[in-house]
Every structure is written in structure tokens, then in C-alpha cells.
Amino acid sequence: MALVFVHARAQEEKFLAEGFGVKRFDVMYNDFVLIGPKSDPAGVKGKDIETALRTIEMKAAPFVSRGDRSGTHTAELALWKQAGVDLATSKGAWYREIGQGMGAALNMASAMGAYVLSDRGTWISFGNKGDLAIVVEGDKRLFNQYGVMLVNPQRFPHVKKELGQAFIDWLISGDGQAAIAGYRINGQQLFFPDAENGPS
């Protein structure tokens, strides 16, 4: 491994503070969206994300969590906390942690008629939407920033420093940022470049 390219800001900063990484660079962003059945049985469509999550918990509406300690799972847990929902005491059969990736979580939500948090890029590219639709979007708390860091070669001498740095340099260059901006599926842009050629 030469670099880490993720979207979990608090863990990224901890990774740097503990000396595992060298510098962090913003690369791009998109947003998270709350996906649910088109019929919206919990009645959360168009609400802000905190109200939506509180309502899902109150009505014990089925919710699928990746449960895999990914950036999306971390964001989901932070949103429950911001909504004032203590999953340790309130989660029951309605809350399903699957320990798998986004595609599997979306497939399970589709099969169960459940709600699930997804990043917009994965949702756009997901082929098995079935009866699912976006029910909550546009809340500023759903912002999803991606960053990249070179793994510290002083701590991990096997790191391919030159290759990793070359890729980082390309990601934050004009060409790399243009490639990110130009990546589309069915005409929809998945990510929005926001590198400023400096560490954050």
C-alpha cells in the first residue's frame, strides 16, 4: 500500500495525528442520500436527515446499515448521533447491520423495503433500484468529502512512496480534477473536484 483514499474525515485526521500518514489533500466530494421505498412507509420524504432518522427509529421502520466501519457507515453512525438516537439502546429488529459493502446494503434494502444511507455516486451507478428511491437529499449534513494521504514511508519502509505521490499529484492536478469532473454515468456527474493543490 502506498496511499489511503477515503471519505471519513475524523478517522483521516486521527490517521495523520498518529503518524500513519504524511499529508492529507482534499480531492473531490459528493453527498449522501437517504434511500427508501417509493411508498415511503415512515413518511420521511423531504424532511431533514435528523428528523427522518428520528422518525425511522420511532416507527421502527426497517433500516439497513452497512455495519462495516467504512466511510459511509461512519457517516451513518454520526448522523444517528446528531439526530439524538442512541443505537446502543434503541436498535432492535428494525435495524439490520450486515457487515458488507454498499451494493449488498442496497440490494438488501430493496428486498426488505427498507431505508439505507448511500453515497450518491453508488446510488447513481446501482443497477437494481427496484422499488427504491431517494427520500432525503440536499441537507448540508449529508456532505461527503473525499481525501487522499500518502502512507508514512518513515514508519512503513515498504511503501512505494514515489508511485503513491505521483498518483496524488495527478489526482489534485488540473488533469486529474478534470477527469473526476468528467466521470458520469447516464449523464449524471458522480463526484465534484475540489482540490486546491495543498494539504488540508
mmCIF file of C-alpha atoms in Angstrom:
data_model
loop_
_atom_site.group_PDB
_atom_site.id
_atom_site.type_symbol
_atom_site.label_atom_id
_atom_site.label_comp_id
_atom_site.label_asym_id
_atom_site.label_seq_id
_atom_site.Cartn_x
_atom_site.Cartn_y
_atom_site.Cartn_z
ATOM 1 C CA MET A 1 0.000 0.000 0.000
ATOM 2 C CA ALA A 2 1.212 3.491 -0.803
ATOM 3 C CA LEU A 3 -1.766 5.731 -0.087
ATOM 4 C CA VAL A 4 -5.191 5.959 1.512
ATOM 5 C CA PHE A 5 -8.097 7.435 -0.483
ATOM 6 C CA VAL A 6 -11.182 7.646 1.730
ATOM 7 C CA HIS A 7 -14.135 9.702 2.979
ATOM 8 C CA ALA A 8 -14.101 9.623 6.771
ATOM 9 C CA ARG A 9 -12.598 12.940 7.879
ATOM 10 C CA ALA A 10 -12.347 12.251 11.624
ATOM 11 C CA GLN A 11 -10.525 8.965 11.044
ATOM 12 C CA GLU A 12 -8.307 10.580 8.405
ATOM 13 C CA GLU A 13 -7.201 13.252 10.890
ATOM 14 C CA LYS A 14 -6.581 10.589 13.544
ATOM 15 C CA PHE A 15 -4.544 8.583 10.993
ATOM 16 C CA LEU A 16 -2.361 11.656 10.388
ATOM 17 C CA ALA A 17 -2.082 12.615 14.065
ATOM 18 C CA GLU A 18 -0.842 9.114 14.910
ATOM 19 C CA GLY A 19 1.855 9.341 12.245
ATOM 20 C CA PHE A 20 0.479 6.778 9.808
ATOM 21 C CA GLY A 21 0.083 9.307 7.001
ATOM 22 C CA VAL A 22 2.125 12.254 5.717
ATOM 23 C CA LYS A 23 -0.285 14.928 4.406
ATOM 24 C CA ARG A 24 -3.973 14.960 3.561
ATOM 25 C CA PHE A 25 -5.358 16.526 0.389
ATOM 26 C CA ASP A 26 -8.984 17.233 -0.464
ATOM 27 C CA VAL A 27 -9.756 15.608 -3.823
ATOM 28 C CA MET A 28 -13.485 15.627 -4.508
ATOM 29 C CA TYR A 29 -16.906 15.498 -2.916
ATOM 30 C CA ASN A 30 -20.438 14.316 -3.447
ATOM 31 C CA ASP A 31 -23.198 13.785 -0.911
ATOM 32 C CA PHE A 32 -25.040 11.092 0.947
ATOM 33 C CA VAL A 33 -28.702 10.377 0.243
ATOM 34 C CA LEU A 34 -31.289 8.517 2.272
ATOM 35 C CA ILE A 35 -32.827 5.806 0.130
ATOM 36 C CA GLY A 36 -36.148 4.157 0.886
ATOM 37 C CA PRO A 37 -39.227 2.559 -0.658
ATOM 38 C CA LYS A 38 -41.051 4.829 -3.122
ATOM 39 C CA SER A 39 -44.159 4.466 -0.921
ATOM 40 C CA ASP A 40 -42.122 5.912 1.995
ATOM 41 C CA PRO A 41 -43.918 3.994 4.779
ATOM 42 C CA ALA A 42 -42.203 6.001 7.542
ATOM 43 C CA GLY A 43 -43.257 9.304 5.953
ATOM 44 C CA VAL A 44 -39.789 10.882 5.900
ATOM 45 C CA LYS A 45 -39.618 12.145 2.303
ATOM 46 C CA GLY A 46 -38.381 15.703 2.032
ATOM 47 C CA LYS A 47 -37.588 16.005 5.745
ATOM 48 C CA ASP A 48 -34.169 16.967 7.028
ATOM 49 C CA ILE A 49 -31.947 13.979 7.766
ATOM 50 C CA GLU A 50 -32.164 14.245 11.562
ATOM 51 C CA THR A 51 -35.979 14.325 11.558
ATOM 52 C CA ALA A 52 -36.021 11.455 9.065
ATOM 53 C CA LEU A 53 -33.787 9.253 11.212
ATOM 54 C CA ARG A 54 -35.691 10.033 14.411
ATOM 55 C CA THR A 55 -38.936 9.117 12.616
ATOM 56 C CA ILE A 56 -37.490 5.850 11.272
ATOM 57 C CA GLU A 57 -36.378 4.900 14.790
ATOM 58 C CA MET A 58 -39.682 5.954 16.389
ATOM 59 C CA LYS A 59 -41.729 3.945 13.867
ATOM 60 C CA ALA A 60 -39.226 1.040 13.885
ATOM 61 C CA ALA A 61 -39.177 1.189 10.084
ATOM 62 C CA PRO A 62 -36.699 -1.291 8.562
ATOM 63 C CA PHE A 63 -33.227 0.223 8.127
ATOM 64 C CA VAL A 64 -30.177 -1.478 6.610
ATOM 65 C CA SER A 65 -26.729 -0.453 7.854
ATOM 66 C CA ARG A 66 -23.503 -1.467 6.160
ATOM 67 C CA GLY A 67 -22.059 -2.159 9.607
ATOM 68 C CA ASP A 68 -18.590 -2.439 8.066
ATOM 69 C CA ARG A 69 -16.705 0.539 9.559
ATOM 70 C CA SER A 70 -16.482 2.152 6.100
ATOM 71 C CA GLY A 71 -16.693 5.884 5.492
ATOM 72 C CA THR A 72 -20.417 5.564 4.752
ATOM 73 C CA HIS A 73 -21.043 3.507 7.895
ATOM 74 C CA THR A 74 -19.103 6.054 9.956
ATOM 75 C CA ALA A 75 -21.183 8.887 8.473
ATOM 76 C CA GLU A 76 -24.395 6.964 9.183
ATOM 77 C CA LEU A 77 -23.468 6.453 12.854
ATOM 78 C CA ALA A 78 -22.584 10.150 13.204
ATOM 79 C CA LEU A 79 -25.964 11.127 11.708
ATOM 80 C CA TRP A 80 -27.869 8.898 14.155
ATOM 81 C CA LYS A 81 -25.936 10.533 16.990
ATOM 82 C CA GLN A 82 -26.665 14.045 15.673
ATOM 83 C CA ALA A 83 -30.338 13.050 15.486
ATOM 84 C CA GLY A 84 -30.256 12.150 19.176
ATOM 85 C CA VAL A 85 -30.822 8.434 18.552
ATOM 86 C CA ASP A 86 -28.768 6.126 20.797
ATOM 87 C CA LEU A 87 -28.496 2.959 18.730
ATOM 88 C CA ALA A 88 -26.961 1.078 21.649
ATOM 89 C CA THR A 89 -30.298 1.221 23.467
ATOM 90 C CA SER A 90 -32.859 1.728 20.708
ATOM 91 C CA LYS A 91 -31.848 -0.578 17.896
ATOM 92 C CA GLY A 92 -33.944 -3.671 17.539
ATOM 93 C CA ALA A 93 -35.080 -5.973 14.761
ATOM 94 C CA TRP A 94 -35.809 -2.902 12.607
ATOM 95 C CA TYR A 95 -32.066 -2.065 12.400
ATOM 96 C CA ARG A 96 -30.068 -4.578 10.333
ATOM 97 C CA GLU A 97 -26.255 -4.410 10.321
ATOM 98 C CA ILE A 98 -24.950 -6.582 7.510
ATOM 99 C CA GLY A 99 -21.154 -6.100 7.621
ATOM 100 C CA GLN A 100 -20.993 -5.729 3.841
ATOM 101 C CA GLY A 101 -20.491 -3.092 1.155
ATOM 102 C CA MET A 102 -22.838 -0.555 -0.347
ATOM 103 C CA GLY A 103 -24.101 -2.749 -3.174
ATOM 104 C CA ALA A 104 -25.109 -5.510 -0.749
ATOM 105 C CA ALA A 105 -26.779 -2.971 1.566
ATOM 106 C CA LEU A 106 -28.803 -1.517 -1.306
ATOM 107 C CA ASN A 107 -29.790 -4.990 -2.502
ATOM 108 C CA MET A 108 -30.959 -5.925 0.991
ATOM 109 C CA ALA A 109 -32.881 -2.650 1.359
ATOM 110 C CA SER A 110 -34.558 -3.347 -1.981
ATOM 111 C CA ALA A 111 -35.514 -6.883 -0.918
ATOM 112 C CA MET A 112 -36.778 -5.766 2.527
ATOM 113 C CA GLY A 113 -38.453 -2.491 1.594
ATOM 114 C CA ALA A 114 -36.034 -0.784 3.978
ATOM 115 C CA TYR A 115 -34.271 2.561 4.297
ATOM 116 C CA VAL A 116 -30.499 2.857 3.803
ATOM 117 C CA LEU A 117 -27.883 5.619 3.634
ATOM 118 C CA SER A 118 -25.845 5.668 0.411
ATOM 119 C CA ASP A 119 -23.372 7.967 -1.228
ATOM 120 C CA ARG A 120 -24.941 9.481 -4.338
ATOM 121 C CA GLY A 121 -22.285 8.091 -6.687
ATOM 122 C CA THR A 122 -23.027 4.499 -5.685
ATOM 123 C CA TRP A 123 -26.769 5.129 -5.896
ATOM 124 C CA ILE A 124 -26.443 6.547 -9.428
ATOM 125 C CA SER A 125 -24.422 3.530 -10.562
ATOM 126 C CA PHE A 126 -26.559 0.935 -8.714
ATOM 127 C CA GLY A 127 -28.455 -1.194 -11.229
ATOM 128 C CA ASN A 128 -31.041 -2.931 -9.015
ATOM 129 C CA LYS A 129 -33.053 0.047 -7.754
ATOM 130 C CA GLY A 130 -36.327 -1.895 -7.766
ATOM 131 C CA ASP A 131 -38.874 -0.012 -5.682
ATOM 132 C CA LEU A 132 -36.251 2.227 -4.025
ATOM 133 C CA ALA A 133 -35.895 5.988 -4.493
ATOM 134 C CA ILE A 134 -34.134 8.930 -2.860
ATOM 135 C CA VAL A 135 -36.311 10.131 0.017
ATOM 136 C CA VAL A 136 -33.986 12.666 1.674
ATOM 137 C CA GLU A 137 -31.321 14.731 -0.087
ATOM 138 C CA GLY A 138 -29.812 18.197 -0.068
ATOM 139 C CA ASP A 139 -29.281 18.508 3.707
ATOM 140 C CA LYS A 140 -25.881 20.127 4.320
ATOM 141 C CA ARG A 141 -25.171 17.426 6.931
ATOM 142 C CA LEU A 142 -25.070 14.926 4.052
ATOM 143 C CA PHE A 143 -21.935 16.492 2.507
ATOM 144 C CA ASN A 144 -19.356 13.797 1.671
ATOM 145 C CA GLN A 145 -15.717 14.905 1.275
ATOM 146 C CA TYR A 146 -13.031 12.560 -0.085
ATOM 147 C CA GLY A 147 -9.357 12.927 0.815
ATOM 148 C CA VAL A 148 -6.082 11.248 -0.055
ATOM 149 C CA MET A 149 -2.940 10.694 2.040
ATOM 150 C CA LEU A 150 0.432 9.134 1.400
ATOM 151 C CA VAL A 151 1.197 6.397 3.929
ATOM 152 C CA ASN A 152 4.190 7.480 6.025
ATOM 153 C CA PRO A 153 7.287 5.840 4.436
ATOM 154 C CA GLN A 154 9.355 6.504 7.571
ATOM 155 C CA ARG A 155 7.024 4.247 9.537
ATOM 156 C CA PHE A 156 6.414 1.777 6.745
ATOM 157 C CA PRO A 157 9.586 1.446 4.639
ATOM 158 C CA HIS A 158 7.917 -0.897 2.129
ATOM 159 C CA VAL A 159 5.626 1.940 0.957
ATOM 160 C CA LYS A 160 6.084 2.795 -2.722
ATOM 161 C CA LYS A 161 6.470 6.476 -1.960
ATOM 162 C CA GLU A 162 7.251 7.713 -5.470
ATOM 163 C CA LEU A 163 4.335 5.876 -7.098
ATOM 164 C CA GLY A 164 1.922 6.941 -4.365
ATOM 165 C CA GLN A 165 2.989 10.573 -4.541
ATOM 166 C CA ALA A 166 2.791 10.538 -8.345
ATOM 167 C CA PHE A 167 -0.820 9.370 -8.141
ATOM 168 C CA ILE A 168 -1.670 12.006 -5.514
ATOM 169 C CA ASP A 169 -0.028 14.698 -7.649
ATOM 170 C CA TRP A 170 -2.135 13.599 -10.627
ATOM 171 C CA LEU A 171 -5.393 13.463 -8.589
ATOM 172 C CA ILE A 172 -5.004 17.074 -7.447
ATOM 173 C CA SER A 173 -3.654 18.347 -10.788
ATOM 174 C CA GLY A 174 -5.786 20.065 -13.402
ATOM 175 C CA ASP A 175 -5.863 16.876 -15.494
ATOM 176 C CA GLY A 176 -6.861 14.703 -12.554
ATOM 177 C CA GLN A 177 -9.554 17.107 -11.424
ATOM 178 C CA ALA A 178 -10.908 17.330 -14.984
ATOM 179 C CA ALA A 179 -11.054 13.518 -15.171
ATOM 180 C CA ILE A 180 -13.042 13.417 -11.918
ATOM 181 C CA ALA A 181 -15.435 16.121 -13.149
ATOM 182 C CA GLY A 182 -15.908 14.298 -16.433
ATOM 183 C CA TYR A 183 -16.794 10.923 -14.905
ATOM 184 C CA ARG A 184 -20.504 10.378 -15.494
ATOM 185 C CA ILE A 185 -22.995 7.533 -15.545
ATOM 186 C CA ASN A 186 -26.168 8.021 -17.578
ATOM 187 C CA GLY A 187 -25.223 11.678 -17.929
ATOM 188 C CA GLN A 188 -25.029 12.240 -14.166
ATOM 189 C CA GLN A 189 -21.832 13.501 -12.541
ATOM 190 C CA LEU A 190 -20.790 11.278 -9.625
ATOM 191 C CA PHE A 191 -18.092 13.439 -7.990
ATOM 192 C CA PHE A 192 -17.162 17.110 -7.914
ATOM 193 C CA PRO A 193 -13.456 18.022 -7.789
ATOM 194 C CA ASP A 194 -12.319 20.404 -5.054
ATOM 195 C CA ALA A 195 -8.548 20.012 -4.702
ATOM 196 C CA GLU A 196 -6.640 23.221 -4.151
ATOM 197 C CA ASN A 197 -3.177 21.699 -4.623
ATOM 198 C CA GLY A 198 -2.372 21.968 -0.948
ATOM 199 C CA PRO A 199 -2.740 19.782 2.123
ATOM 200 C CA SER A 200 -5.723 20.302 4.393
#
